CSV table of C-alpha atoms in Angstrom, one decimal:
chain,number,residue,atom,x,y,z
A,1,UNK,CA,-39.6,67.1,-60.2
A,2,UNK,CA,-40.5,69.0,-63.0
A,3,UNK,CA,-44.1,70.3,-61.7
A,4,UNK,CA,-42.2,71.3,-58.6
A,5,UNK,CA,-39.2,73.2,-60.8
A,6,UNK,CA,-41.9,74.8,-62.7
A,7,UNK,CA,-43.7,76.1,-60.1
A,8,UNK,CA,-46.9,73.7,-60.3
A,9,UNK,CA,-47.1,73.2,-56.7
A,10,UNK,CA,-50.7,73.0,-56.4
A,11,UNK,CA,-50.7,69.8,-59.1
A,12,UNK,CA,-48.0,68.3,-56.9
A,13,UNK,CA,-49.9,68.7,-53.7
A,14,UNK,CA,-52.9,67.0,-55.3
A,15,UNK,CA,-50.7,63.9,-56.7
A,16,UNK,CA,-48.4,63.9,-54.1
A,17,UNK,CA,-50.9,61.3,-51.7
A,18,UNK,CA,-51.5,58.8,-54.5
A,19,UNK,CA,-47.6,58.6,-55.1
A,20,UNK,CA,-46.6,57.8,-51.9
A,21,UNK,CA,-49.7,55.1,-51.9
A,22,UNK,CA,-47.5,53.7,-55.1
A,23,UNK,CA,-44.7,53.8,-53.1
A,24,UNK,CA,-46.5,51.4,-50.2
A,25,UNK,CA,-48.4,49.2,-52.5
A,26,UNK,CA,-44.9,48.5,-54.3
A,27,UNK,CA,-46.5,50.1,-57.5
A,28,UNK,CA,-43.2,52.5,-57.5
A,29,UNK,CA,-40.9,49.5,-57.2
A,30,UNK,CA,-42.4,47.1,-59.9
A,31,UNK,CA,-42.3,50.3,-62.4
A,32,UNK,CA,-38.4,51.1,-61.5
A,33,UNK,CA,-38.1,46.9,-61.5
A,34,UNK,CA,-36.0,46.2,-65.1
A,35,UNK,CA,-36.6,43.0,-66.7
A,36,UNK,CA,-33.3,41.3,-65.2
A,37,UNK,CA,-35.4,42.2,-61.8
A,38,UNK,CA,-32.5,44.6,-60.6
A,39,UNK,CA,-33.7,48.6,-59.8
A,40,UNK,CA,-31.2,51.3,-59.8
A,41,UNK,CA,-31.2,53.3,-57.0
A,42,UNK,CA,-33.7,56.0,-58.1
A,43,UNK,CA,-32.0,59.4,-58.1
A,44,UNK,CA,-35.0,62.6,-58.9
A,45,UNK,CA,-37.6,60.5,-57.5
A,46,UNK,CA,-36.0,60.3,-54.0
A,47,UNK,CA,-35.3,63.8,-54.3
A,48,UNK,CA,-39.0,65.1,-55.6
A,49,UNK,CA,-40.7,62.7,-52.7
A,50,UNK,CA,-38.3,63.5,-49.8
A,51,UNK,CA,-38.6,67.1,-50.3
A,52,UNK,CA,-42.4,66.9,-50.6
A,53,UNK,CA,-42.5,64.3,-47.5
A,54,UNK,CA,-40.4,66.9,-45.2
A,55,UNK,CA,-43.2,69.7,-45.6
A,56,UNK,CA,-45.3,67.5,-44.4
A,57,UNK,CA,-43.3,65.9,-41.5
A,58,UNK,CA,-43.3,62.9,-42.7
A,59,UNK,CA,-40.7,60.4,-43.7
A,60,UNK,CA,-40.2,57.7,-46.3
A,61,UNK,CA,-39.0,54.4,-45.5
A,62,UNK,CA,-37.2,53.1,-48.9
A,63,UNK,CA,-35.8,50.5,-47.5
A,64,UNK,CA,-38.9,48.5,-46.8
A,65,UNK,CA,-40.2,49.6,-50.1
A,66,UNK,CA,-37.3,48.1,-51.8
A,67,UNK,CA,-36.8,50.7,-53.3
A,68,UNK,CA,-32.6,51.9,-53.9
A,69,UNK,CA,-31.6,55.1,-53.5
A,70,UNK,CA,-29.1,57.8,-54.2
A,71,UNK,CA,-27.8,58.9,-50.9
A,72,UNK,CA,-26.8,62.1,-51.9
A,73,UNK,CA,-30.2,63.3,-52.4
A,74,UNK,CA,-32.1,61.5,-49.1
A,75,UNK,CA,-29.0,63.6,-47.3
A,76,UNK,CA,-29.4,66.6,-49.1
A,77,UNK,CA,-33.0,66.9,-47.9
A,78,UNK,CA,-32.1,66.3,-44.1
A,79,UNK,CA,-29.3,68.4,-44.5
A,80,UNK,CA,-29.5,71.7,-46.4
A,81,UNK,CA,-33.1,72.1,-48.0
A,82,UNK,CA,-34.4,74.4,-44.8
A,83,UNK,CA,-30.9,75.3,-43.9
A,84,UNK,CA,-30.2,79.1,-42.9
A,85,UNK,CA,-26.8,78.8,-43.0
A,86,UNK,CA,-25.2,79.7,-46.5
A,87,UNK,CA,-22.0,78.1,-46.8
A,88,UNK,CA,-23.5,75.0,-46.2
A,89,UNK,CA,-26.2,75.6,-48.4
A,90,UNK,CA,-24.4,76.8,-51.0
A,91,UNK,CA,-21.6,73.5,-50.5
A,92,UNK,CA,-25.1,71.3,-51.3
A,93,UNK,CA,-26.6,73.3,-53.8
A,94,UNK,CA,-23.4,72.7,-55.8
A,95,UNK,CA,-23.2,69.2,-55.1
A,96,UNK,CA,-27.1,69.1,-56.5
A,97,UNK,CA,-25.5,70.8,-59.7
A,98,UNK,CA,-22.4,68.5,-59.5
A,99,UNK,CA,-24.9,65.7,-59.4
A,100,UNK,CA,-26.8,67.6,-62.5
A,101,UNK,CA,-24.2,67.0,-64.8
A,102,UNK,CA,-22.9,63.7,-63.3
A,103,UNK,CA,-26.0,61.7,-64.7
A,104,UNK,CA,-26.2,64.0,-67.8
A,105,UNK,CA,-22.5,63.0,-68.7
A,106,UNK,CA,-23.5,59.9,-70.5
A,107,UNK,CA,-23.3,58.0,-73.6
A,108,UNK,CA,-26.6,56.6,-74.1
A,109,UNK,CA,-24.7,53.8,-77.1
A,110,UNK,CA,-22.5,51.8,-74.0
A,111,UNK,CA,-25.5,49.8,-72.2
A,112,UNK,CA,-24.0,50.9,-68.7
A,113,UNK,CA,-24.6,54.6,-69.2
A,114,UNK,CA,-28.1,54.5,-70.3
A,115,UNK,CA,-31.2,55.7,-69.0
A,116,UNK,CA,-32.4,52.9,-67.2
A,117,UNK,CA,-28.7,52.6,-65.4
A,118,UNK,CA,-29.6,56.0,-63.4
A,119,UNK,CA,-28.0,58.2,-66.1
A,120,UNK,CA,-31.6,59.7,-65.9
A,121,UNK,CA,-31.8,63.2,-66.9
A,122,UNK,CA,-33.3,64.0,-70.3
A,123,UNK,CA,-31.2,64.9,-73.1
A,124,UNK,CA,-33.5,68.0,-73.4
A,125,UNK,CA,-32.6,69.0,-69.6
A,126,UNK,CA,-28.8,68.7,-70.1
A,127,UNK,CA,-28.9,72.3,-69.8
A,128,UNK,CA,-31.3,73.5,-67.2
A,129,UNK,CA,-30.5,73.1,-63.4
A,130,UNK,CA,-34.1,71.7,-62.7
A,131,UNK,CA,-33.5,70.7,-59.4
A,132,UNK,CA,-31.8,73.5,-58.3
A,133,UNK,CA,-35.2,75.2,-59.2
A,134,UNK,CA,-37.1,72.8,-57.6
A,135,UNK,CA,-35.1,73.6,-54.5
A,136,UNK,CA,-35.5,77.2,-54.7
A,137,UNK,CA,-39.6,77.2,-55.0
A,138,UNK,CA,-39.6,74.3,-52.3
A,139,UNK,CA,-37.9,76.9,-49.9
A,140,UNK,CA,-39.9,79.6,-50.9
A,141,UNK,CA,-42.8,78.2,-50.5
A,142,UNK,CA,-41.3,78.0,-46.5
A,143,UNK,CA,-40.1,82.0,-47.0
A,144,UNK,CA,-36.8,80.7,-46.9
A,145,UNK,CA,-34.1,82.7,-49.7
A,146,UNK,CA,-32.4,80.3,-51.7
A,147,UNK,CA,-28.5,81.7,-52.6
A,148,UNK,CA,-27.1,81.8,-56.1
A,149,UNK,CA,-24.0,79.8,-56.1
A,150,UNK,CA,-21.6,79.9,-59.0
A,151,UNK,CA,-21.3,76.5,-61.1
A,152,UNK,CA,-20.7,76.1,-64.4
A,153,UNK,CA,-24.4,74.5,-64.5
A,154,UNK,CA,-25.6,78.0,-63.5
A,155,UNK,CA,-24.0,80.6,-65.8
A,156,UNK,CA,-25.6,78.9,-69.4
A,157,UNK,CA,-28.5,80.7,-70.9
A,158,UNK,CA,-31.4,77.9,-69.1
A,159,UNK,CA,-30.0,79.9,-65.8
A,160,UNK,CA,-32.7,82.2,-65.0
A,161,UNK,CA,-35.6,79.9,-67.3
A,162,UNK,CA,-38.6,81.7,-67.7
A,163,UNK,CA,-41.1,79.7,-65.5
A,164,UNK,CA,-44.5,80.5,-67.8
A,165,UNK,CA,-48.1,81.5,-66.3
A,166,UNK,CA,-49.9,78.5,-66.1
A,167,UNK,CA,-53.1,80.6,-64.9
A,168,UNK,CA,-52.8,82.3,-68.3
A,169,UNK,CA,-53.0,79.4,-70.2
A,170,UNK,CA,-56.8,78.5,-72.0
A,171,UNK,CA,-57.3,75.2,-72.9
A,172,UNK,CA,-58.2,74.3,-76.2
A,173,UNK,CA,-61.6,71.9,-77.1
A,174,UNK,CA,-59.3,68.5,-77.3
A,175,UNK,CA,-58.2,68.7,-74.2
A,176,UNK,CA,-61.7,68.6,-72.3
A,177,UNK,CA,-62.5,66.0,-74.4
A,178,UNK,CA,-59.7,63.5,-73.5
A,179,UNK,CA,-59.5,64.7,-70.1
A,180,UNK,CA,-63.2,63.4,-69.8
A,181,UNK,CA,-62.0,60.5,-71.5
A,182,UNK,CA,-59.3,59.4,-69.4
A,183,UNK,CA,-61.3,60.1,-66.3
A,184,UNK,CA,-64.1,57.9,-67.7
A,185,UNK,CA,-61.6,54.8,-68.2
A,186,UNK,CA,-60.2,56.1,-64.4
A,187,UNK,CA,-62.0,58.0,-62.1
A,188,UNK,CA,-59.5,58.3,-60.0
A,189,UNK,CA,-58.2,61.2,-62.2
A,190,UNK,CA,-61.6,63.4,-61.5
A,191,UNK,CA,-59.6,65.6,-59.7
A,192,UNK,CA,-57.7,66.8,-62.9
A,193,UNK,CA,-61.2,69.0,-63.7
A,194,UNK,CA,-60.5,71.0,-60.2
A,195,UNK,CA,-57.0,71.7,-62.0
A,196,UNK,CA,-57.5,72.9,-65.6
């Protein structure tokens, strides 16, 4: 989700195959799997996948995954992501933000509100509205507009986040090194070289 909110589309495109592979193999559901063997329904991963998964006409069946899912965010996908129609679009995009703060509203001492309960949004990302983002470079990417809608989630200082120029940046002598390290213990990774 964050790749997509920050604009890394072309990373996302690239991992975006070996994902939904994890999602068949029921690599996916063993991760989300706690030790009690319960999963949560899975909240930014559902939304990430079946936005990424409607580009390409293609659909996700979670049930036969076993994986659990938030609703909300299956439906907002099939409902309002390539919707033309503003008030409806705008009623979703501030159920997205509603949904924001619902799993940020958490105290992460009670055992039932903590992260691995689906209260998953990082204390870091109280603040920023990443998957409203996400949402508006997903529908670019289409040429659709995406409205600006007014929630409280939405008039902070993280609203209009600076996405930074990944194409500026210059990677420093470390990071070839244990990039070719971690491709050498998986070459499945090679294609991080094309990326960097």
């Amino acid at each position: 989700m964050m790749l997509i909110a920050c604009s890394q589309l072309n990373i996302v495109d690239l991992l975006y195959p070996k994902v939904m592979n994890s999602i068949i193999t029921g690599d996916v559901k063993r991760f989300a799997t706690d030790d009690d063997g319960e999963i949560e329904s899975q909240k930014m991963f559902v939304l990430a996948m079946e936005m990424l998964s409607s580009e390409k006409q293609s659909t996700i069946d979670w049930a036969s995954a076993g994986i659990p899912i938030e609703r909300f965010y299956y439906d907002f996908v099939k409902e309002a992501l390539y919707s033309t129609d503003e008030t409806i679009l705008k009623e979703w995009l501030n159920g997205l933000c509603d949904q924001h703060l619902k799993w940020c509203a958490r105290a992460p001492d009670i055992m039932e509100e903590a992260t691995f309960m689906g209260y998953e949004v990082p204390d870091q990302l109280h603040l920023w509205p990443f998957e409203y983002h996400a949402v508006i470079n997903i529908r670019a990417r289409h040429g659709l507009s995406t409205p600006v809608i007014d929630h409280p989630l939405l008039t902070n200082n993280f609203k209009n986040m600076a996405i930074p120029d990944f194409s500026q940046w210059e990677k420093p002598t470390w990071f070839t090194e244990v990039s070719e390290e971690l491709i050498r213990i998986n070459p499945d990774l090679a294609f991080t070289r094309d990326l960097f």
